[in-house]
Tab-separated table of C-alpha atoms in Angstrom:
chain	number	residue	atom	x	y	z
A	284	UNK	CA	0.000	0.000	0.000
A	285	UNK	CA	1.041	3.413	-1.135
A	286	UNK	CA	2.331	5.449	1.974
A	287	UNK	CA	-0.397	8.274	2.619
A	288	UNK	CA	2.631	10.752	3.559
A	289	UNK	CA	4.336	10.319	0.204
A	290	UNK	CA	1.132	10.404	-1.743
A	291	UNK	CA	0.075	13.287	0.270
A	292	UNK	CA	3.575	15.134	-0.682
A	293	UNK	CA	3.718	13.994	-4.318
A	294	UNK	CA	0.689	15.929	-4.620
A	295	UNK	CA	1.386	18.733	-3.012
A	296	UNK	CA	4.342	19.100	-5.602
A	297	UNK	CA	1.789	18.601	-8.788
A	298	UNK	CA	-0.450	21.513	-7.562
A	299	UNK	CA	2.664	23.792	-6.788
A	300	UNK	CA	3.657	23.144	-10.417
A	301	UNK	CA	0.405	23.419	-12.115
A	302	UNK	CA	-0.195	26.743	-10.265
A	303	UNK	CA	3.399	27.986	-10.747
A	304	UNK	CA	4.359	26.746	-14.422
A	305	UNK	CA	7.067	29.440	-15.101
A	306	UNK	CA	8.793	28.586	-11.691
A	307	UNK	CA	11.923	26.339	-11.546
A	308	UNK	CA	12.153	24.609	-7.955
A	309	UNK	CA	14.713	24.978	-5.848
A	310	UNK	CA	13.381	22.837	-2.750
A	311	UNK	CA	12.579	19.339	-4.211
A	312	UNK	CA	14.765	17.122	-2.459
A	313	UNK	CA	13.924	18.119	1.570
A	314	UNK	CA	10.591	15.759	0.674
A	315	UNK	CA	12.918	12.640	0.862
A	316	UNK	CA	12.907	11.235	4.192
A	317	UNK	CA	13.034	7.673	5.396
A	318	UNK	CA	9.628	7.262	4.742
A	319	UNK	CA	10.044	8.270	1.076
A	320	UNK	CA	13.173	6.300	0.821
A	321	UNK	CA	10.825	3.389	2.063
A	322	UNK	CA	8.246	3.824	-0.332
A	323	UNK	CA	10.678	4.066	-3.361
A	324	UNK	CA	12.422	0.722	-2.185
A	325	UNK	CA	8.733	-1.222	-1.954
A	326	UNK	CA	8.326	0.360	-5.575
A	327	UNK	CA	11.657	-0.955	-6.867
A	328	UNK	CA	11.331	-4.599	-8.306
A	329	UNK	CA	13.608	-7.324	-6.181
A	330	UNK	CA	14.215	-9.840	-8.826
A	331	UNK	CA	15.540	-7.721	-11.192
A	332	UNK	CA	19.174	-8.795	-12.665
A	333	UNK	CA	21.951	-7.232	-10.216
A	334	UNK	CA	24.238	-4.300	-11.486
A	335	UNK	CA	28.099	-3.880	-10.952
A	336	UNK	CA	28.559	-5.005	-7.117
A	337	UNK	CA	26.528	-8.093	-7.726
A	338	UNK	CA	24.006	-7.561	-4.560
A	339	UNK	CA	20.522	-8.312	-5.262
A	340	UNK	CA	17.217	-7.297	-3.681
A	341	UNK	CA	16.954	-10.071	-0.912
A	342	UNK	CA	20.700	-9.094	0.081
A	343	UNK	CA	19.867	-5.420	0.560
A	344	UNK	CA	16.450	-6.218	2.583
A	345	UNK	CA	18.576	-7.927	4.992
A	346	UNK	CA	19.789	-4.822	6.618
A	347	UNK	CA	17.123	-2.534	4.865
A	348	UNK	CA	16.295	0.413	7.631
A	349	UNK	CA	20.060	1.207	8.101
A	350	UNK	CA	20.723	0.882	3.949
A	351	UNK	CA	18.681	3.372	3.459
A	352	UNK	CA	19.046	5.582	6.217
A	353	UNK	CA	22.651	5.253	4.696
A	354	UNK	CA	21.362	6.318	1.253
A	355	UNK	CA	19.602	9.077	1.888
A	356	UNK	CA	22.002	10.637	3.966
A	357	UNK	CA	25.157	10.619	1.055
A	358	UNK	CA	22.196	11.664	-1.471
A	359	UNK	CA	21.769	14.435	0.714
A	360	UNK	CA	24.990	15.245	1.569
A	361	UNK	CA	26.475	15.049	-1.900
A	362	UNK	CA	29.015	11.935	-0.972
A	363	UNK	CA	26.950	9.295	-2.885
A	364	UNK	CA	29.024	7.946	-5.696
A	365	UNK	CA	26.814	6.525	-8.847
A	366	UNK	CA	28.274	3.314	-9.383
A	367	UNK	CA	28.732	2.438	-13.482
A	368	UNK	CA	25.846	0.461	-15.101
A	369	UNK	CA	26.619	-3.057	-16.245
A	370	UNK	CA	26.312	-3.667	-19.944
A	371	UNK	CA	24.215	-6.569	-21.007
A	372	UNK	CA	22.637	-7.325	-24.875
A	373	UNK	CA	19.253	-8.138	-25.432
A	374	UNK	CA	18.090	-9.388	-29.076
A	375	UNK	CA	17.259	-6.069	-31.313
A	376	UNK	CA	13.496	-6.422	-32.974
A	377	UNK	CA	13.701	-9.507	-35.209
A	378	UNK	CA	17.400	-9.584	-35.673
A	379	UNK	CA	19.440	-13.191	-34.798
A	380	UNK	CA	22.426	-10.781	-34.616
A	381	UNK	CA	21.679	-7.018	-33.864
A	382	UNK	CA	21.765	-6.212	-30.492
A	383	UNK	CA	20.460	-3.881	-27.867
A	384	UNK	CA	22.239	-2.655	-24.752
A	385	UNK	CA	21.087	-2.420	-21.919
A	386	UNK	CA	22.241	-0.705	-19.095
A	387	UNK	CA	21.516	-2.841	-15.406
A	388	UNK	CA	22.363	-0.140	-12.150
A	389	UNK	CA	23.509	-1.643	-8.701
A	390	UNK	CA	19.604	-2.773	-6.746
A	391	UNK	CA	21.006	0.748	-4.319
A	392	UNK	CA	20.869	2.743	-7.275
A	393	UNK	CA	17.933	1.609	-8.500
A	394	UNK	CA	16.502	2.217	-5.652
A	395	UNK	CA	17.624	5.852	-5.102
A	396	UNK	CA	16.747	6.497	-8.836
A	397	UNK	CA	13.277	5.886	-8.171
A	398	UNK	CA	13.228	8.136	-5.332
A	399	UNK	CA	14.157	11.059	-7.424
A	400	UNK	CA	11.593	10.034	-10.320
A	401	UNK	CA	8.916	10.106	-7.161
A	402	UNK	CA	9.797	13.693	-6.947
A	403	UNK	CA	10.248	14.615	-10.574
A	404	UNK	CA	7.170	12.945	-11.601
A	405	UNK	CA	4.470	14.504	-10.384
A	406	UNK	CA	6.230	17.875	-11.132
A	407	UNK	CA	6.511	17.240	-15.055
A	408	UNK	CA	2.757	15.611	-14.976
A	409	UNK	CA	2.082	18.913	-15.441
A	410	UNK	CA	3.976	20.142	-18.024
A	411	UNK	CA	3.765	16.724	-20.078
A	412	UNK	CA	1.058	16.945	-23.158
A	413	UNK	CA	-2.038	14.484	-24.022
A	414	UNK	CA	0.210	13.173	-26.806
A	415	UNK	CA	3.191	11.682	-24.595
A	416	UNK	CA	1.843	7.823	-23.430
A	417	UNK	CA	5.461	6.056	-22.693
A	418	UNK	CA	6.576	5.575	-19.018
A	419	UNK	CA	3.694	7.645	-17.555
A	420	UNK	CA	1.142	6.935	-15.060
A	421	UNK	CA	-2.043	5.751	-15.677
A	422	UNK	CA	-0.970	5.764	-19.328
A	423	UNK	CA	-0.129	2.941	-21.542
A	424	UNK	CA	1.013	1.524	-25.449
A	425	UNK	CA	-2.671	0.127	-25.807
A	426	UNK	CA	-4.113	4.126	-25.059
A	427	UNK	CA	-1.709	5.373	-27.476
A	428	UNK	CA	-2.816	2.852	-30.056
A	429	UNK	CA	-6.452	3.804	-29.341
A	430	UNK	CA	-5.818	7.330	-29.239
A	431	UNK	CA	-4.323	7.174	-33.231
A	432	UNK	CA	-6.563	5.006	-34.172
A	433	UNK	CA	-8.627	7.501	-33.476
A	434	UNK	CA	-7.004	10.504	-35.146
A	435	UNK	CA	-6.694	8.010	-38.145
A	436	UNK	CA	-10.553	7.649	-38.592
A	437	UNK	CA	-11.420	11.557	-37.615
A	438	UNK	CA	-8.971	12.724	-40.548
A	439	UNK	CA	-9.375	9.715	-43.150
A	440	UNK	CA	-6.478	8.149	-42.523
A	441	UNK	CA	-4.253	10.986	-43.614
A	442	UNK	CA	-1.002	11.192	-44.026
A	443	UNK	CA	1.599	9.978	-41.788
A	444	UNK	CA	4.916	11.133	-40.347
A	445	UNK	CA	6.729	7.600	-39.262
A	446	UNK	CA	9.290	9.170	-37.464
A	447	UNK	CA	12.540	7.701	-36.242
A	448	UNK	CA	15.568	9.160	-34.164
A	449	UNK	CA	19.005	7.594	-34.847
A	450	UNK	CA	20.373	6.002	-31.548
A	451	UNK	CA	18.251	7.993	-29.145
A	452	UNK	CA	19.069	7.519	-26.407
A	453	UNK	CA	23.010	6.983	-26.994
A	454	UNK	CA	23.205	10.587	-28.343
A	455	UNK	CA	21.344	12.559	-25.873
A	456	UNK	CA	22.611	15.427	-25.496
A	457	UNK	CA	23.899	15.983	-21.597
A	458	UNK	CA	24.437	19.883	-21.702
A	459	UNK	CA	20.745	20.267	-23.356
A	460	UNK	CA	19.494	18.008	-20.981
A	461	UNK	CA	20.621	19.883	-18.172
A	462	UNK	CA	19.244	22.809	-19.590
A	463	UNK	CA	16.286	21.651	-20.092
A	464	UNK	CA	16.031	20.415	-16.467
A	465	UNK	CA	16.744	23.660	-16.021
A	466	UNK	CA	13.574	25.420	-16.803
A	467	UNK	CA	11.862	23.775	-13.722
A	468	UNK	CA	14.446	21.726	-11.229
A	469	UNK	CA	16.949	23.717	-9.364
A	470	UNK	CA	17.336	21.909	-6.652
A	471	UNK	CA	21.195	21.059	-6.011
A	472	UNK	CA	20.672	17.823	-4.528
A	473	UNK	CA	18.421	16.585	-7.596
A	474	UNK	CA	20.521	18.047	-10.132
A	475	UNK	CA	23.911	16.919	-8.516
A	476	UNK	CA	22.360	13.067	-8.669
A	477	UNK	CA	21.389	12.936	-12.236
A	478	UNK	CA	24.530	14.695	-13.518
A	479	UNK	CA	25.957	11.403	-11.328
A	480	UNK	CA	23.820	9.159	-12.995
A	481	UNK	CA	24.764	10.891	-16.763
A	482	UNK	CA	28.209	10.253	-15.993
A	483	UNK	CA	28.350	7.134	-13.619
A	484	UNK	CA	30.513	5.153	-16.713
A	485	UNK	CA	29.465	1.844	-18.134
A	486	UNK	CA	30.724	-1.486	-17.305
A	487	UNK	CA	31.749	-4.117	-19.599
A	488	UNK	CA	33.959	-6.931	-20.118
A	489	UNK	CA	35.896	-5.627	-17.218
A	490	UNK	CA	36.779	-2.359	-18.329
A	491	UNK	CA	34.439	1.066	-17.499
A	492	UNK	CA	33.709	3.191	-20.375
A	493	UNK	CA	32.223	7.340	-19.783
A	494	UNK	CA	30.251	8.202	-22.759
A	495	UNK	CA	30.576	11.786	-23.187
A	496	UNK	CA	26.400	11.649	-24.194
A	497	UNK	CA	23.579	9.411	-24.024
A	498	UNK	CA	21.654	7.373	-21.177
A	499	UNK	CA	22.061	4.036	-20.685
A	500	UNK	CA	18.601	2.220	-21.201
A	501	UNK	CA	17.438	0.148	-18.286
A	502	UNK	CA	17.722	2.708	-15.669
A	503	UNK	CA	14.818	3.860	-13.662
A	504	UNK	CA	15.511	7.171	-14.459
A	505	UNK	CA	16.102	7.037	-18.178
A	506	UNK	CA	12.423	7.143	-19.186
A	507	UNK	CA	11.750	9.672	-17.421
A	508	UNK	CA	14.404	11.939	-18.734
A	509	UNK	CA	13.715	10.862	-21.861
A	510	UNK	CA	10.150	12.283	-21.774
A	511	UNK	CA	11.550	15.419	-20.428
A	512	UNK	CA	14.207	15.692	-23.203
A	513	UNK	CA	11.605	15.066	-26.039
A	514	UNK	CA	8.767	16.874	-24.479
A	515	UNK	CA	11.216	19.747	-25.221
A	516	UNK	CA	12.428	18.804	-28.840
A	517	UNK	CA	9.391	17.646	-30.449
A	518	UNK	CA	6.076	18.043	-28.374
A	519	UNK	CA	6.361	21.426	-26.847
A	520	UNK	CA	7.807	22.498	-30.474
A	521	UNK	CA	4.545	20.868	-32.228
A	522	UNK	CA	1.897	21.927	-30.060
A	523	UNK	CA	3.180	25.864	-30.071
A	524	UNK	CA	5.019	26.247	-32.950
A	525	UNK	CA	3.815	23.333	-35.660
A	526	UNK	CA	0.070	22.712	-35.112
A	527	UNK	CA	-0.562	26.831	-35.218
A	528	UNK	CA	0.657	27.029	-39.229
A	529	UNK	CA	-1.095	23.632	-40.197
A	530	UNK	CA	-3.741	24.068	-42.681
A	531	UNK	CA	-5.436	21.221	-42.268
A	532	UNK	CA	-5.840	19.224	-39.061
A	533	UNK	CA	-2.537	17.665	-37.158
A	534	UNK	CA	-1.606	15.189	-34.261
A	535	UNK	CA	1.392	13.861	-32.548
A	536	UNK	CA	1.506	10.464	-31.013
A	537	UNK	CA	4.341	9.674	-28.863
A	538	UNK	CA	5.459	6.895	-26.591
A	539	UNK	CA	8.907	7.403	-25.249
A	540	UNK	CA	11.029	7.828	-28.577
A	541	UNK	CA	8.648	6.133	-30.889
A	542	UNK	CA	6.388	8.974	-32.883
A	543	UNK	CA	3.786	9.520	-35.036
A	544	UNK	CA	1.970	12.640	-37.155
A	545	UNK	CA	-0.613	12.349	-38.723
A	546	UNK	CA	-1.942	15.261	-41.055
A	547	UNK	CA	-4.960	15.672	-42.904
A	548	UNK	CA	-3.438	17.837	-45.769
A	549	UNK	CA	-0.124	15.905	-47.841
A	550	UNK	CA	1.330	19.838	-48.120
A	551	UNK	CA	1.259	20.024	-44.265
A	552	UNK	CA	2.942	16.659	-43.580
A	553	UNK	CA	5.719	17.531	-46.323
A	554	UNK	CA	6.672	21.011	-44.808
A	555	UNK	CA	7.102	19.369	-41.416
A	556	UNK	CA	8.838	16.119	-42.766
A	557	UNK	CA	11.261	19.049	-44.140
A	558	UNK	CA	11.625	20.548	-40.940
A	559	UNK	CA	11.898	17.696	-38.907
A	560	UNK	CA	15.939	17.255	-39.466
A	561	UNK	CA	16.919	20.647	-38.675
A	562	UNK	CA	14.877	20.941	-35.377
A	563	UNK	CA	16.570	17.912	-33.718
A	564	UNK	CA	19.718	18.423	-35.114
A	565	UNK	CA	19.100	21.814	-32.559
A	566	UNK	CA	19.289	19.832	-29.945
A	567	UNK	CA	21.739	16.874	-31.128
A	568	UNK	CA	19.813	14.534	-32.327
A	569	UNK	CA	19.777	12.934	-35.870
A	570	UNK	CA	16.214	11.814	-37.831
A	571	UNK	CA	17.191	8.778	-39.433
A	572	UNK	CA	17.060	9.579	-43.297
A	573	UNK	CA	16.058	6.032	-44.189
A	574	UNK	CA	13.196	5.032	-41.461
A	575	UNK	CA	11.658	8.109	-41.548
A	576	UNK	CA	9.081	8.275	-43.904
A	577	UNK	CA	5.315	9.630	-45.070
A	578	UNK	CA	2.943	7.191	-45.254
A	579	UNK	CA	-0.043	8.060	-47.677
A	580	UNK	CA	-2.496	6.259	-45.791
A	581	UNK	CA	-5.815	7.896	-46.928
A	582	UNK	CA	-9.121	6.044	-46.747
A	583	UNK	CA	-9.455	3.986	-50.070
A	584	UNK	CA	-11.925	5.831	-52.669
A	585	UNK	CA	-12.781	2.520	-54.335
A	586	UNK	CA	-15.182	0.240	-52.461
A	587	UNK	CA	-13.712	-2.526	-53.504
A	588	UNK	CA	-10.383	-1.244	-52.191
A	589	UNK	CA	-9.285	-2.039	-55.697
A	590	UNK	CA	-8.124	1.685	-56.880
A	591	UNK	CA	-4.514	2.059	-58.351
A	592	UNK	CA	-3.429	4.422	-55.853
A	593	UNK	CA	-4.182	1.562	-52.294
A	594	UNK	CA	-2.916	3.107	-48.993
A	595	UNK	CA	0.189	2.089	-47.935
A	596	UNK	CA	0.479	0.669	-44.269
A	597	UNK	CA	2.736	1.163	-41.330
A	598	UNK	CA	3.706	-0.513	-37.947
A	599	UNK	CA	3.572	1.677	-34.564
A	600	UNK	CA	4.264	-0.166	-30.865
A	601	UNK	CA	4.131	-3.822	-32.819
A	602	UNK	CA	1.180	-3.398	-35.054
A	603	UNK	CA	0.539	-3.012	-38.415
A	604	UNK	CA	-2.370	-0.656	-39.557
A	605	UNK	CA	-3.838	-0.873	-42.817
A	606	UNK	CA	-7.298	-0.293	-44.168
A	607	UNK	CA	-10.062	-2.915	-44.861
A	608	UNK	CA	-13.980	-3.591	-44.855
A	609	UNK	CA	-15.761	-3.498	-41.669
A	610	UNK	CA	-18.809	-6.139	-41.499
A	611	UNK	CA	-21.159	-3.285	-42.631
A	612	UNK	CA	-19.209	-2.743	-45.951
A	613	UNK	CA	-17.365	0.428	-44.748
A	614	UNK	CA	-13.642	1.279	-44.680
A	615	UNK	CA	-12.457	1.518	-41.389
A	616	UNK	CA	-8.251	1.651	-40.129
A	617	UNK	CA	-7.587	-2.134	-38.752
A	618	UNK	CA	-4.616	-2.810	-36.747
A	619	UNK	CA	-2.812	-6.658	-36.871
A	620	UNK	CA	-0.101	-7.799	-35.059
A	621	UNK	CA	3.257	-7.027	-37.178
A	622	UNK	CA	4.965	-9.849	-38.814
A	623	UNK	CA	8.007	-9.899	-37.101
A	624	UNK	CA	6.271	-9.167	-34.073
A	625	UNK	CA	4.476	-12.130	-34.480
A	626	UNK	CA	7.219	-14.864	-35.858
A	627	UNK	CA	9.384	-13.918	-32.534
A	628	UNK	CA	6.466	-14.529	-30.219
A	629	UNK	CA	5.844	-17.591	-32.108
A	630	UNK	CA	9.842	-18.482	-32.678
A	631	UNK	CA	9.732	-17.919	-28.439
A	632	UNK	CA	7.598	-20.471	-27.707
A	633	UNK	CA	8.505	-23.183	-29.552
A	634	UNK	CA	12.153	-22.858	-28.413
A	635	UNK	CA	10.069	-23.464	-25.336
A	636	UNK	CA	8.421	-26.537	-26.133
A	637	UNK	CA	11.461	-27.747	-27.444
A	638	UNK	CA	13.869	-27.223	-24.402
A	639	UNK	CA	11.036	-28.268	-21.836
A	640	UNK	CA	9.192	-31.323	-23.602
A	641	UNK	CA	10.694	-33.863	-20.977
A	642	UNK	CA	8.531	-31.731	-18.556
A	643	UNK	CA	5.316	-33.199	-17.359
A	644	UNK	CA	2.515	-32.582	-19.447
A	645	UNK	CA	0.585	-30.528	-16.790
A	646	UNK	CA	3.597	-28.459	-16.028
A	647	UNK	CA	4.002	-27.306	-19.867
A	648	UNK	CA	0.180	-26.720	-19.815
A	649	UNK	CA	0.246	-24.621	-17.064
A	650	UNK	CA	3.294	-22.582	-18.794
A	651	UNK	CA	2.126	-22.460	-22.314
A	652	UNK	CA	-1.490	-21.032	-20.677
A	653	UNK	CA	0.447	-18.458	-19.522
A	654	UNK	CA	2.506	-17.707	-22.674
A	655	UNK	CA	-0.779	-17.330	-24.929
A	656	UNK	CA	-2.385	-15.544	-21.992
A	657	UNK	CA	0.075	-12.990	-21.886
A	658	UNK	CA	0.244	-12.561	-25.674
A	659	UNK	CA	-3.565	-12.079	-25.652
A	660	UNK	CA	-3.468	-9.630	-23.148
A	661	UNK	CA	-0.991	-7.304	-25.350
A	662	UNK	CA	-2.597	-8.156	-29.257
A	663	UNK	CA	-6.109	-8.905	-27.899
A	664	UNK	CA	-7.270	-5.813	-29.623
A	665	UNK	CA	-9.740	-5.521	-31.794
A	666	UNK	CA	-9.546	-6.191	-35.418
A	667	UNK	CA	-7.098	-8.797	-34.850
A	668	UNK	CA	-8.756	-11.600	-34.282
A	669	UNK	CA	-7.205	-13.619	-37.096
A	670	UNK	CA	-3.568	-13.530	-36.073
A	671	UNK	CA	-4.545	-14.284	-32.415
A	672	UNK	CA	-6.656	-17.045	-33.930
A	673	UNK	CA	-3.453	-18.146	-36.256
A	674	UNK	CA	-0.803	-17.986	-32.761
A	675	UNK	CA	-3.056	-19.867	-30.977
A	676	UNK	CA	-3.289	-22.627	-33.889
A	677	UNK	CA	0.255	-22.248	-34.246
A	678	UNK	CA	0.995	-22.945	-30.246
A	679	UNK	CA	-0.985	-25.758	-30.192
A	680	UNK	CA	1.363	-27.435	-33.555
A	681	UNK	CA	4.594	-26.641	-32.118
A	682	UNK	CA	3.489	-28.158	-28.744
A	683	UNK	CA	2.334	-31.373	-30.597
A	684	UNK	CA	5.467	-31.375	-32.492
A	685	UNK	CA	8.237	-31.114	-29.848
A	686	UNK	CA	5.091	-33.696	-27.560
A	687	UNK	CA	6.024	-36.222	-30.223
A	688	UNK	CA	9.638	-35.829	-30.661
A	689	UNK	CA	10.065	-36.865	-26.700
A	690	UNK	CA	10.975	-40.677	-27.688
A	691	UNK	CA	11.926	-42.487	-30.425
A	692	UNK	CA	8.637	-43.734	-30.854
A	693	UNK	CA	6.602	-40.530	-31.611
A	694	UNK	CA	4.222	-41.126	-28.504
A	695	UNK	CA	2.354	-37.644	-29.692
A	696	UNK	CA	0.289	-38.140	-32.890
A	697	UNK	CA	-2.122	-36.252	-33.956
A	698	UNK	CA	-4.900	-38.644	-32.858
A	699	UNK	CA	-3.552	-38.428	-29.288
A	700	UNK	CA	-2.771	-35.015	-28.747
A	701	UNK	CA	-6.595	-33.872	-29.832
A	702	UNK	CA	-7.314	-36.380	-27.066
A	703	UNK	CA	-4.642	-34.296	-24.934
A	704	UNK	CA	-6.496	-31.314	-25.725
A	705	UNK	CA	-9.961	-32.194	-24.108
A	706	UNK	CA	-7.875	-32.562	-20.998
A	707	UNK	CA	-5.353	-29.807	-21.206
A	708	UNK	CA	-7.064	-27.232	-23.462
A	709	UNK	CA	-5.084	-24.312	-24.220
A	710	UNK	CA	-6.762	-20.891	-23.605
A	711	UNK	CA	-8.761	-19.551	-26.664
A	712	UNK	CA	-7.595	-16.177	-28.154
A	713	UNK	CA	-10.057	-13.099	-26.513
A	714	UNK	CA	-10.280	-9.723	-28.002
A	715	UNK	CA	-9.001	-8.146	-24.412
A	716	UNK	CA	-8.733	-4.447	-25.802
A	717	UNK	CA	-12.071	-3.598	-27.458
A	718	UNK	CA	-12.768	-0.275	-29.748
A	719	UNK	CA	-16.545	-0.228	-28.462
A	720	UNK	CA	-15.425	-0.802	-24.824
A	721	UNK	CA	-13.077	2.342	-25.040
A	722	UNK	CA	-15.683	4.545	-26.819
A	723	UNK	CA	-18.297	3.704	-24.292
């Protein structure tokens, strides 16, 4: 349960900023007290991979009051040392090879970091537009995919802006960050910690590196100043400065560094698309000349949908949206999971099935109910009922496949395993994220 003190603080800090919203603070940081420290450890997840010093969650708890007692008192005095982030590589979209890095803090860090996002957040809450849905709360990817879906049926479809920003978050910029931060936090004890943080180094292979720009992805604080960073750069600049010269209707959709415009005039979205380069390169930041693109994706004039100039379609947050016939013979934007999307999900499981079929039957039931469930409860939307429908089918044949492979005598036939399925059935796809529930 959320401590009543800290939620009574954090919004004491949201009304100070909505009231004062040319003010920078100066007195952030004399809200952290145990208590808050407290609260920001019981927020911090425990099983999370361990950073540089190799302590986990269940280590720190051992000694917990005097840890953070500890931790607050170097934040506060300006003695805490940010300890380099250790460098791990997760798999990058669909690529075998392409990686990601990742960026794993010590548990104390992590734990610290979130106390400072408790105190930034509900300061920038206020300043943050309707168009930002990454990392905030009470927002998600499934309201930003509702929200354009919307903008895509109140304009036609329009055209879109796919935009894409060349190695975000490697090449943010440190001084415009801080300048940014600027504007609203002056607090010395905040501003000393995330210049910390910006410079902490990064661990790997037994050497520390200290990237001169850029933060490392996986930190609890990275989101956060991401959305601060971009807030600046793209929606502050398109709400005040874009949206006003439009002369036809315009809208931003953003979660974290993934955007979208969508115009309802083709001259609009090209005299933005132009501008687009020079305004990040303002602040550091490159457009990638390649994956940024306009999308003609106005509603098809044929009925038929067989006109020579068809809408071309685009992915955003995993799916693909494209335009087809609704039941009632009218064109409406449909969204489907995106094919890579959907061969790694698929590609997941049945490295699964293979490396677990010794299992128990019930135990690999249990797991793969899970699996599906979880995948339904992120592309149950609706619209896509036929590639939940195809997963599921496709779940059920690897399971049989790797079911059969378990001895030399291929003890799973198909004969059996539809016998295997009365007992063990494997949950049906569900539309989890309805259109008409959302519009109600």
């Amino acid at each position: 349960m959320e401590s009543e003190s800290v939620y009574t603080k954090q919004r004491r800090i949201a009304e100070l900023a909505r009231i004062h919203k040319q003010v920078s603070f100066t007195s952030l940081a004399y809200h952290m007290d145990l208590e808050w420290m407290r609260e920001a450890y019981r927020r911090t997840r425990k099983d999370g991979a361990v950073g540089v010093d190799e302590q986990s969650g269940a280590a720190y708890a051992e000694q917990l009051e005097s840890n953070l007692r500890g931790l607050l008192e170097r934040a506060k005095s300006g003695s805490y040392q940010a300890p380099p982030v250790r460098r791990v590589y997760i798999p990058k979209g669909s690529s075998k090879t392409e990686k990601r890095p990742i960026g794993i803090p010590t548990f104390e860090d992590k734990v610290l970091q979130r106390a400072v996002v408790m105190l930034l957040e509900p300061l920038y809450e206020q300043e943050f537009y309707d168009c930002s849905y990454g990392f905030r709360p009470g927002r998600s990817a499934h309201d930003a995919i509702q929200a354009l879906w919307e903008k895509l049926m109140k304009v036609g479809g329009g055209y879109v802006i796919d935009l894409d920003i060349r190695k975000f978050f490697d090449t943010l910029s440190h001084s415009h960050l801080r300048e940014i931060l600027k504007a609203r936090v002056r607090d010395g004890v905040l501003t000393r910690l995330i210049g910390k943080w910006l410079t902490a180094g990064v661990w790997e292979k037994g050497t520390v590196a200290y990237p001169q720009e850029g933060s490392p992805q996986g930190g609890v604080i990275s989101p956060l100043l991401s959305n601060i960073y971009l807030h600046e750069v793209l929606d502050t600049w398109f709400s005040e400065v874009v949206r006003p010269r439009m002369s036809g209707q315009a809208y931003l959709i953003r979660y974290a560094d993934d955007a979208l415009m969508v115009f309802s005039e083709e001259r609009d979205a090209l005299r933005v698309l132009e501008a687009l380069p020079k305004r990040f390169g303002r602040y550091g930041l490159t457009v990638h000349p390649e994956k940024t693109k306009l999308v003609r994706f106005r509603c098809p004039q044929d009925p038929e949908g067989q006109g020579t100039n068809r809408p071309e379609t685009f992915n955003f947050l995993g799916f693909t949206h494209y335009w087809g016939l609704s039941r009632k013979r009218k064109w409406i934007v449909i969204r489907k999971t995106e094919g890579k999307r959907f061969g790694r999900a698929l590609q997941a499981v049945a490295d699964w099935c293979r490396r677990h079929r010794h299992l128990p039957i019930r135990e690999q039931w249990r797991a793969l109910q899970q699996k599906l469930r979880g995948h339904y409860s992120y592309y149950g939307i609706t619209g896509n009922s036929y590639a939940l429908g195809r997963f599921f089918y496709e779940v059920g044949r690897a399971w049989q496949k790797w079911l059969n492979r378990r001895s030399r005598g291929r003890d799973m036939p198909w004969a059996r395993y539809a016998l295997l399925g009365q007992r063990y059935p494997l949950p049906p796809p569900r539309v989890v994220h309805s259109v008409y529930a959302a519009n109600l």
